[in-house]
Amino acid sequence: MFIQELSIVNFKNFEHSEFKFTDGLNCFIGNNGAGKTNLMDAIYYLSFCKSFLNSIDAQNIRFDQDFFMIQGKYSRLDSEETIYCGFKRTQKKIFKRNQKDYRKLSEHIGLIPLIIVTPLDTNLISGGSDERRRFVDTVISQYDAVYLENLIRYNRALLQRNNLLKQFAGRNAFQSEAIEIWDDQLVKYGQQIHAERMIFIDKLQPVFQQYYQLISGGKELVGLKLQSDLLTNDFDQLLKNTIGRDRMLQYTSTGIHKDDFDFELAGYPIKKFGSQGQKKTYLVALKLAQFDFMKEISGLTPILLLDDIFDKLDKNRVEQIVKLVADDHFGQIFITDTNREHLDVMISRLDTESRIFTISDGQVKN
Amino acid sequence: MHLDRFPSRLLENAVNEFAKLPGIGRKSALRLVLHILKQEVHEVEIFANSLLQLRSEVKHCRVCHNISDTDVCNICSNPSRNKSFICVVENIKDVMAIENTHQFNGLYHVLGGIISPMDGIGPSDLEVDSLVGRVNEGGIDEIILALSTTMEGDTTNFFIFKKLKNLDVKISTLARGVSIGDELEYTDEVTLGRSIVNRMNFEDSIIQ
């Protein structure tokens, strides 16, 4: 699956540009602020109905204009798909597939699988556990609608239970029966979510480790571990044991909403002990593992966006990534860089077609 | 338009009262009040009296707790209804919805809400104990739980189930699945998945 043509109007610093891409490697080269990443964002928009940089649509319109438009022509399972995204200030964002409006944006997400590797991924390591849970939940939800439904229901039950705890504290009363009925719901959905997360980590782990070893040259061993109260305890029992604490805190202090995923390097948390290059390698390997996962499940080869991927990595690792990505396991790739150095090496090794776009000031010179 | 200054106190009072109703803002309230002003005095008396009478004379059926004019509602007192089935619903709107299907000839039990701490409704605010009482009195073969399929509905179902499971009564719930007349490709995955898991015997499906 790949995008053949892209047309953008008034999107960020681009006034009007048209692109014809190859199904192999597409490179955007330019100085800082030229608009390389904005092009990546336009492609991302067409897959996820939003920007990966700025979730406020109005701020993605070119200065002093009142609308933007992105249109892409894709080749998907031997047929052509035209995806249109239009946004006018103060109006609703419109998405169309082959000239036909979508009723809900969520119906579109998943049609054009795409994986992006960006410097913003570092939030997964440095941010709170909610960032890591969201990453895992998003990946699982993309192929398992029941998981998403369970998650929504779990969060609803959690909200109700916390509300009840607050009311009890306010009235200085307590009814264990009223709490228990919410415990039952949390246990019912929580256990299913827990089981799915375990399965997911087990499946992702070996692929992820393999990618890390390939990029790092087999030097370090990495791990991705689920940290959950449910691993060693029965959830129902846990809720009963912590009720005293929950009453004091006025919220539910145990459950899958407290899960975390330990990102480890040689058995130690990478957040504390990893170098910047090691963290970057970790994240690239994680995203490539996600790529394999999506590819297997959707049966489509996702589009791969590599934004500023060579930053912070040593020469060997860069070379390994180049080698890895040149493999025909990957499909269409977009890559940004400030110079041609790495890209020329990459192109010389590549069997498939490649195309270089030089970007400056929201303009393209082929 | 400034709605906070009325030339008449009487008008203002009436508008304030209407604006207390759900879904009615001050503009709508004023429109309704002006409409009433155009009516004959006699008409308005009928209108006001119906409200007064409703509030002071309405009863809740002592058996099923549905809204009723009499001590026991006309469903509970109807001799042709099958008294061994009880359908548990949230409120009178659901009773009316099920009655309109003409598929159910048993009795009802109106809970008066569903458990939702966010809305300040706990288990003790619902008519659950009286349901247990009805079952204990005997003569009930089946309880049909007919609550919304929301988180709160499910939780309430489960709460009632726990209260009744040790009693000698069958407990069932509404079927969940593909809507009649729907195309499969437009059915949401969760519902469709549930329909596959809880598939039914084809012969049973054609009896309807």
PDB file of C-alpha atoms in Angstrom, chain A residues 47-50 92-93 95 97 101-112 141-142 145 148 152, chain B residues 188-189:
ATOM      1  CA  SER A  47      -4.290   8.360   8.015  1.00  0.00           C
ATOM      2  CA  PHE A  48      -5.259   9.584  11.472  1.00  0.00           C
ATOM      3  CA  CYS A  49      -7.486  12.603  10.741  1.00  0.00           C
ATOM      4  CA  LYS A  50      -5.276  14.804  12.889  1.00  0.00           C
ATOM      5  CA  LYS A  92     -16.198  21.002  10.964  1.00  0.00           C
ATOM      6  CA  LYS A  93     -13.294  19.046   9.525  1.00  0.00           C
ATOM      7  CA  PHE A  95     -12.974  13.739   5.404  1.00  0.00           C
ATOM      8  CA  ARG A  97     -13.049   8.713   0.685  1.00  0.00           C
ATOM      9  CA  ASP A 101     -18.159  12.017   3.091  1.00  0.00           C
ATOM     10  CA  TYR A 102     -17.446  10.027   6.211  1.00  0.00           C
ATOM     11  CA  ARG A 103     -20.132  10.187   8.875  1.00  0.00           C
ATOM     12  CA  LYS A 104     -17.599   9.729  11.656  1.00  0.00           C
ATOM     13  CA  LEU A 105     -13.855  10.290  11.468  1.00  0.00           C
ATOM     14  CA  SER A 106     -13.278   7.100  13.462  1.00  0.00           C
ATOM     15  CA  GLU A 107     -14.596   5.143  10.487  1.00  0.00           C
ATOM     16  CA  HIS A 108     -11.601   6.274   8.465  1.00  0.00           C
ATOM     17  CA  ILE A 109      -8.824   5.539  10.943  1.00  0.00           C
ATOM     18  CA  GLY A 110      -7.223   2.215  10.107  1.00  0.00           C
ATOM     19  CA  LEU A 111      -7.918   2.343   6.374  1.00  0.00           C
ATOM     20  CA  ILE A 112      -4.422   3.619   5.617  1.00  0.00           C
ATOM     21  CA  SER A 141      -7.467  -1.079  19.900  1.00  0.00           C
ATOM     22  CA  GLN A 142      -6.533  -0.834  16.243  1.00  0.00           C
ATOM     23  CA  ALA A 145     -12.615  -3.486  18.996  1.00  0.00           C
ATOM     24  CA  LEU A 148     -11.483  -0.776  23.233  1.00  0.00           C
ATOM     25  CA  ILE A 152     -14.272   2.343  27.839  1.00  0.00           C
TER      26      ILE A 152
ATOM     27  CA  ASP B 188     -20.506  -2.356  14.998  1.00  0.00           C
ATOM     28  CA  GLU B 189     -17.870  -4.984  15.682  1.00  0.00           C
TER      29      GLU B 189
END
